[in-house]
Amino acid sequence: MQKPHFYDLTYNHLVTLLESKELNPTGASKLFRWHYKFKKTEKCELELSKATQEFIYETFNFQLPEIVTAVESDDQTVKLLLKLSDGETVETVIIPFQNKYSICLSSQVGCAMKCSFCYTGTQGLKRHLNSHEIVSQIIVAWNWLLIHRSSSEGSSAIGQKTIKSIVFMGQGEPLHNFDQVKKSIEILLDQHGFSFGKERITISTAGYLPGLKRWLADDMPNVNIALSLHSPMAEKRNKLIPLNLRYPLEEVLEIIEQIPMQKKQFITFEYLLIDEFNDSSDDAHATAQLVKDKKTLMNLIPFNPIPGLTFKRSRDENVQNFKNILESYKIPSMIRTTKGDDILAACGQLKSKNLNA
Ligand code: SF4
């Protein structure tokens, strides 16, 4: 029988477990610090009693996903293809940003949402990731950085503050895997370990309404939310995100607006700009009308071409025109520089590989 995974345990669960074995519960904070704050992959021997060490390392599985390939882009973005214990693979992307990095996590093997602009969507859903498979993507990515980027960065060597943000924008619809994603976020936020601030974690959704309703009902920590909008017009949005037929944008927005937000938080709307499809002045005005009264940031993303699709990236002048129109309504927006598109690591370009085939 397979051992349970250590990286599936929340801090409170670990404390309770140690207590139930009559072991010192302070071992939980030592283990969290060792494996999450310092991201060590070897045993924690210092400060931990022999009995606790024996119990933890004999009971739990600490196996991490294996890096199959690490492809580096000209702009220093890195796409890791990770092999999970059952042979399935997912991709994790490390995105550089002013000497720090964002880690783009996958939450599922494949995805059921079938967005027409997305490479992942073409493979269908194989399975959800467990929370340990989500959390361990960060440990693997951080250790890759430690080995491959430490020396080249001199004074800004890889340290605890190297990871600036975590975005659930890799393979999968995170809210379709609500329980495991929620648990992984609880682990990422825990002050004894990774200790990420809520404002440093973003969940991106295509508008999966059942997951959004659970966010409201089930005490989801109030991390940032990003909605893939891509068009305010039902006909166009249906073509890009078939989920919109089942869960129309109006219903999705109604729930999103009820999600409690901290002072500095806002809803991010992701808008892929596709040439001659959703990048006209009319599209920009309709988008502005939809979001103008909301606390929002518009992320404009020139489409990243993927094999086999006829969609094309918007021309630069249309991207700028779109932004100018939003600004005329005083809607904050930014044009997201496409990172890693030469290695198919940009938005919508990720796909698992079947290593068993
Ligand atoms: S864009 Fe996101 S939700 Fe849509 S198919 Fe791709 S991974 Fe799934």
Coordinates of C-alpha atoms and ligand atoms in Angstrom, one line a residue:
M1 CA 0.0 0.0 0.0
Q2 CA 1.2 3.5 -0.9
K3 CA 2.2 5.7 2.0
P4 CA 0.1 9.0 2.4
H5 CA 1.9 12.1 1.2
F6 CA 3.4 14.5 3.6
Y7 CA 2.7 17.4 1.2
D8 CA -1.1 16.7 1.6
L9 CA -1.0 17.7 5.3
T10 CA -2.2 21.1 6.5
Y11 CA -0.4 22.4 9.6
N12 CA -3.4 21.8 11.9
H13 CA -3.7 18.3 10.6
L14 CA 0.0 17.6 11.3
V15 CA -0.3 19.0 14.9
T16 CA -3.3 16.8 15.6
L17 CA -1.5 13.8 14.2
L18 CA 1.6 14.3 16.3
E19 CA -0.5 14.8 19.4
S20 CA -2.4 11.6 18.7
K21 CA 0.9 9.7 18.7
E22 CA 1.9 11.5 21.9
L23 CA 4.7 13.3 20.1
N24 CA 5.7 16.9 20.7
P25 CA 3.4 19.0 18.5
T26 CA 6.1 21.7 18.0
G27 CA 7.5 19.2 15.5
A28 CA 4.9 20.4 13.1
S29 CA 6.3 23.9 12.9
K30 CA 9.8 22.5 12.5
L31 CA 8.8 20.2 9.7
F32 CA 6.8 23.0 8.0
R33 CA 9.8 25.3 8.2
W34 CA 12.2 22.7 6.9
H35 CA 10.2 21.4 4.0
Y36 CA 8.2 24.5 3.0
K37 CA 10.1 27.6 4.2
F38 CA 13.5 26.2 3.3
K39 CA 12.1 23.8 0.7
K40 CA 14.5 21.0 1.8
T41 CA 14.0 17.7 0.2
E42 CA 16.2 15.7 2.6
K43 CA 15.1 14.6 6.1
C44 CA 14.8 17.2 8.9
E45 CA 17.1 15.9 11.6
L46 CA 18.0 19.0 13.5
E47 CA 15.8 19.9 16.5
L48 CA 13.4 17.1 15.8
S49 CA 13.2 14.2 18.3
K50 CA 14.3 10.8 17.1
A51 CA 10.8 9.5 17.7
T52 CA 9.2 12.2 15.6
Q53 CA 11.7 11.7 12.8
E54 CA 11.0 7.9 12.8
F55 CA 7.2 8.4 12.8
I56 CA 7.2 11.1 10.1
Y57 CA 9.7 9.6 7.7
E58 CA 8.4 6.0 8.0
T59 CA 4.8 7.0 7.7
F60 CA 4.8 9.6 4.9
N61 CA 5.8 9.7 1.3
F62 CA 8.0 12.7 0.4
Q63 CA 8.3 11.8 -3.3
L64 CA 8.3 14.8 -5.5
P65 CA 7.4 14.9 -9.2
E66 CA 10.3 14.2 -11.5
I67 CA 11.5 16.8 -13.9
V68 CA 11.4 15.2 -17.4
T69 CA 12.4 18.3 -19.3
A70 CA 13.2 21.9 -18.5
V71 CA 12.9 24.1 -21.5
E72 CA 14.2 27.6 -21.2
S73 CA 12.9 30.5 -23.3
D74 CA 15.0 33.4 -24.7
D75 CA 13.3 35.6 -22.1
Q76 CA 14.3 33.2 -19.3
T77 CA 10.9 31.7 -18.8
V78 CA 11.2 28.0 -17.9
K79 CA 8.7 25.3 -18.7
L80 CA 9.1 22.2 -16.5
L81 CA 7.5 19.0 -17.7
L82 CA 6.9 17.0 -14.5
K83 CA 6.2 13.3 -14.2
L84 CA 3.7 12.4 -11.5
S85 CA 3.9 9.1 -9.6
D86 CA 1.3 7.4 -11.9
G87 CA 3.2 8.4 -15.1
E88 CA 0.9 11.3 -16.0
T89 CA 2.6 14.6 -16.7
V90 CA 1.8 18.3 -16.1
E91 CA 3.6 21.5 -16.9
T92 CA 4.7 24.1 -14.4
V93 CA 6.0 27.4 -15.7
I94 CA 8.6 29.7 -14.0
I95 CA 8.2 33.3 -15.2
P96 CA 10.9 35.8 -14.4
F97 CA 10.0 39.2 -13.2
Q98 CA 12.7 41.7 -12.1
N99 CA 15.0 39.2 -10.4
K100 CA 12.0 37.4 -8.9
Y101 CA 9.7 34.8 -10.3
S102 CA 6.1 33.9 -10.6
I103 CA 5.2 30.2 -10.6
C104 CA 2.3 29.2 -12.8
L105 CA 0.8 26.0 -11.4
S106 CA -1.3 23.3 -13.0
S107 CA -4.3 22.0 -11.0
Q108 CA -5.4 19.1 -13.3
V109 CA -3.9 16.7 -15.8
G110 CA -5.6 18.1 -18.9
C111 CA -8.9 20.0 -18.6
A112 CA -12.6 19.4 -19.2
M113 CA -13.4 23.0 -20.2
K114 CA -12.4 22.7 -23.9
C115 CA -11.7 26.4 -24.4
S116 CA -11.1 26.7 -28.1
F117 CA -8.0 28.9 -27.9
C118 CA -6.2 26.5 -25.4
Y119 CA -3.8 23.7 -26.1
T120 CA -4.6 22.0 -22.7
G121 CA -8.3 22.0 -23.6
T122 CA -7.7 19.8 -26.7
Q123 CA -6.6 16.9 -24.5
G124 CA -9.7 16.6 -22.3
L125 CA -9.6 15.9 -18.5
K126 CA -7.5 13.0 -17.4
R127 CA -7.7 13.6 -13.7
H128 CA -7.5 16.2 -10.9
L129 CA -4.2 16.8 -9.1
N130 CA -4.0 16.1 -5.4
S131 CA -2.9 18.9 -3.1
H132 CA 0.5 17.4 -2.7
E133 CA 1.0 17.4 -6.5
I134 CA 0.1 21.1 -6.5
V135 CA 2.2 22.1 -3.6
S136 CA 5.2 20.1 -4.7
Q137 CA 5.3 21.9 -8.1
I138 CA 6.6 24.9 -6.1
I139 CA 9.3 22.9 -4.3
V140 CA 10.5 21.4 -7.5
A141 CA 10.5 24.8 -9.3
W142 CA 12.3 26.5 -6.4
N143 CA 15.0 23.8 -6.3
W144 CA 15.4 24.0 -10.1
L145 CA 16.0 27.8 -9.7
L146 CA 18.5 27.1 -6.9
I147 CA 20.6 24.9 -9.1
H148 CA 20.3 26.7 -12.4
R149 CA 19.9 30.4 -11.5
S150 CA 21.8 31.0 -8.3
S151 CA 25.3 31.7 -9.7
S152 CA 24.1 33.9 -12.6
E153 CA 22.2 36.2 -10.4
G154 CA 25.0 37.3 -8.0
S155 CA 23.6 39.3 -5.1
S156 CA 20.0 38.4 -5.9
A157 CA 20.7 34.7 -5.3
I158 CA 17.8 32.3 -4.9
G159 CA 16.3 32.8 -1.4
Q160 CA 13.1 32.8 0.5
K161 CA 11.8 35.8 -1.3
T162 CA 12.6 34.6 -4.8
I163 CA 9.0 33.6 -5.5
K164 CA 7.0 36.7 -5.9
S165 CA 3.7 35.2 -6.8
I166 CA 1.8 32.0 -7.4
V167 CA -0.8 31.8 -10.2
F168 CA -3.1 29.0 -10.8
M169 CA -3.1 29.5 -14.6
G170 CA -1.4 26.4 -15.8
Q171 CA -3.2 23.3 -17.0
G172 CA -6.7 22.8 -15.6
E173 CA -9.6 24.8 -14.3
P174 CA -8.7 25.2 -10.6
L175 CA -12.3 25.6 -9.4
H176 CA -13.2 22.3 -11.0
N177 CA -10.8 20.7 -8.5
F178 CA -12.0 22.9 -5.6
D179 CA -11.1 20.8 -2.6
Q180 CA -7.6 20.0 -3.5
V181 CA -6.9 23.5 -4.7
K182 CA -8.3 25.0 -1.5
K183 CA -6.2 22.6 0.6
S184 CA -3.1 23.5 -1.3
I185 CA -3.8 27.2 -0.8
E186 CA -4.2 26.6 3.0
I187 CA -0.7 25.0 3.0
L188 CA 0.8 27.8 0.9
L189 CA -0.6 30.5 3.2
D190 CA 0.5 28.8 6.4
Q191 CA 2.8 31.1 8.4
H192 CA 4.9 28.2 9.6
G193 CA 5.9 27.2 6.1
F194 CA 5.7 29.0 2.7
S195 CA 3.9 31.9 4.3
F196 CA 2.7 33.4 1.1
G197 CA 0.4 36.5 1.5
K198 CA -3.1 36.1 0.1
E199 CA -2.3 39.0 -2.3
R200 CA 0.5 36.9 -3.8
I201 CA -1.8 34.0 -4.9
T202 CA -4.2 34.2 -7.8
I203 CA -6.7 31.7 -9.0
S204 CA -7.8 32.1 -12.6
T205 CA -11.1 30.6 -13.7
A206 CA -12.9 30.3 -17.0
G207 CA -16.1 30.9 -15.0
Y208 CA -16.8 27.5 -13.5
L209 CA -20.0 28.5 -11.5
P210 CA -20.2 25.5 -9.1
G211 CA -16.6 26.2 -8.0
L212 CA -17.4 29.9 -7.6
K213 CA -20.4 29.0 -5.4
R214 CA -18.3 26.8 -3.3
W215 CA -15.7 29.6 -2.9
L216 CA -18.5 31.7 -1.4
A217 CA -20.0 28.9 0.8
D218 CA -16.9 27.0 1.9
D219 CA -14.6 29.5 3.5
M220 CA -12.1 29.8 0.7
P221 CA -9.2 32.0 1.8
N222 CA -9.6 35.4 0.0
V223 CA -6.8 35.1 -2.5
N224 CA -7.0 37.0 -5.8
I225 CA -9.4 36.0 -8.5
A226 CA -9.0 36.4 -12.2
L227 CA -11.7 35.7 -14.7
S228 CA -11.1 34.7 -18.3
L229 CA -13.4 37.1 -20.0
H230 CA -12.2 37.3 -23.6
S231 CA -15.4 38.8 -24.8
P232 CA -18.4 40.4 -23.1
M233 CA -20.6 39.3 -26.0
A234 CA -22.3 35.9 -25.5
E235 CA -21.9 34.7 -29.1
K236 CA -18.1 35.3 -29.1
R237 CA -17.5 34.1 -25.6
N238 CA -19.4 30.9 -26.3
K239 CA -17.0 30.2 -29.2
L240 CA -14.0 30.8 -27.0
I241 CA -15.2 29.3 -23.7
P242 CA -18.0 26.7 -24.3
L243 CA -18.6 26.7 -20.5
N244 CA -20.3 30.1 -21.1
L245 CA -23.3 28.2 -22.7
R246 CA -23.9 26.4 -19.4
Y247 CA -22.8 29.2 -17.0
P248 CA -23.5 32.5 -18.7
L249 CA -21.2 35.5 -17.9
E250 CA -24.0 37.4 -16.0
E251 CA -24.4 34.6 -13.5
V252 CA -20.7 34.2 -13.1
L253 CA -20.2 37.9 -12.4
E254 CA -23.1 38.0 -9.9
I255 CA -21.3 35.4 -7.8
I256 CA -17.8 36.9 -8.3
E257 CA -19.0 40.2 -7.0
Q258 CA -20.2 38.6 -3.8
I259 CA -16.7 37.2 -3.0
P260 CA -15.3 39.3 -0.1
M261 CA -12.2 41.3 -1.1
Q262 CA -9.6 43.0 1.0
K263 CA -9.0 46.7 0.5
K264 CA -6.2 46.4 -2.0
Q265 CA -7.8 43.5 -4.0
F266 CA -9.6 43.8 -7.3
I267 CA -11.1 41.4 -9.8
T268 CA -8.7 40.8 -12.7
F269 CA -10.3 40.2 -16.1
E270 CA -8.1 38.4 -18.5
Y271 CA -8.8 39.3 -22.2
L272 CA -7.1 37.4 -25.0
L273 CA -6.8 39.7 -28.0
I274 CA -7.4 37.7 -31.2
D275 CA -7.0 39.4 -34.6
E276 CA -10.3 40.3 -36.2
F277 CA -12.3 38.3 -33.7
N278 CA -12.6 40.3 -30.4
D279 CA -10.1 43.2 -30.8
S280 CA -12.2 45.9 -32.5
S281 CA -13.2 49.3 -31.0
D282 CA -16.8 47.9 -30.6
D283 CA -15.4 45.0 -28.5
A284 CA -13.4 47.4 -26.4
H285 CA -16.4 49.7 -25.8
A286 CA -18.7 46.7 -24.9
T287 CA -16.0 45.4 -22.5
A288 CA -15.6 48.8 -20.9
Q289 CA -19.4 49.1 -20.4
L290 CA -19.4 45.7 -18.6
V291 CA -16.6 46.3 -16.2
K292 CA -16.6 50.1 -15.7
D293 CA -18.3 50.1 -12.3
K294 CA -16.3 47.2 -10.9
K295 CA -13.1 47.3 -8.9
T296 CA -11.0 45.8 -11.6
L297 CA -7.8 45.4 -13.5
M298 CA -8.0 44.4 -17.2
N299 CA -5.1 42.2 -18.3
L300 CA -4.8 42.4 -22.1
I301 CA -3.0 39.4 -23.5
P302 CA -2.1 39.3 -27.2
F303 CA -3.1 35.7 -28.3
N304 CA -0.3 33.1 -28.3
P305 CA -0.5 31.0 -31.4
I306 CA -0.8 27.3 -30.8
P307 CA -0.4 24.4 -33.3
G308 CA -3.4 23.6 -35.3
L309 CA -5.4 26.8 -34.6
T310 CA -6.3 29.5 -37.0
F311 CA -6.7 32.3 -34.5
K312 CA -4.0 34.9 -34.9
R313 CA -2.5 37.4 -32.5
S314 CA -3.9 40.9 -32.6
R315 CA -1.9 43.6 -34.4
D316 CA 0.0 45.9 -32.0
E317 CA -2.0 48.9 -33.1
N318 CA -5.3 47.1 -32.3
V319 CA -4.0 46.1 -28.9
Q320 CA -3.0 49.7 -28.1
N321 CA -6.4 51.0 -29.4
F322 CA -8.2 48.5 -27.1
K323 CA -6.2 49.8 -24.2
N324 CA -6.8 53.4 -25.1
I325 CA -10.6 52.9 -25.2
L326 CA -10.5 51.2 -21.8
E327 CA -8.5 54.1 -20.4
S328 CA -11.0 56.6 -21.8
Y329 CA -13.5 55.0 -19.3
K330 CA -10.8 55.2 -16.6
I331 CA -10.5 51.4 -16.4
P332 CA -7.0 50.3 -15.3
S333 CA -5.5 47.9 -17.8
M334 CA -2.1 46.5 -18.7
I335 CA -0.8 44.8 -21.8
R336 CA 0.7 41.6 -20.6
T337 CA 4.0 40.9 -22.3
T338 CA 3.9 37.4 -23.6
K339 CA 6.5 35.3 -21.9
G340 CA 7.7 32.0 -23.0
D341 CA 5.7 31.8 -26.2
D342 CA 8.7 30.5 -28.2
I343 CA 8.7 27.4 -26.0
L344 CA 4.9 27.0 -25.8
A345 CA 4.9 28.1 -22.1
A346 CA 2.6 31.1 -22.5
C347 CA -1.1 31.3 -21.6
G348 CA -3.1 28.5 -23.2
Q349 CA -0.1 26.8 -24.7
L350 CA 0.5 24.1 -22.1
K351 CA -0.2 20.4 -22.8
S352 CA 0.7 17.2 -21.0
K353 CA 2.7 14.5 -22.7
N354 CA 1.9 10.8 -22.4
L355 CA 5.1 9.2 -21.3
N356 CA 3.5 5.8 -21.2
A357 CA 2.6 5.9 -24.9
Ligands
SF4_1 S1 -8.1 27.9 -20.8 FE1 -8.0 27.0 -18.7 S2 -10.1 26.3 -18.4 FE2 -9.9 26.7 -20.6 S3 -9.4 24.6 -21.5 FE3 -7.5 25.8 -21.1 S4 -6.8 25.1 -19.0 FE4 -9.0 24.6 -19.3

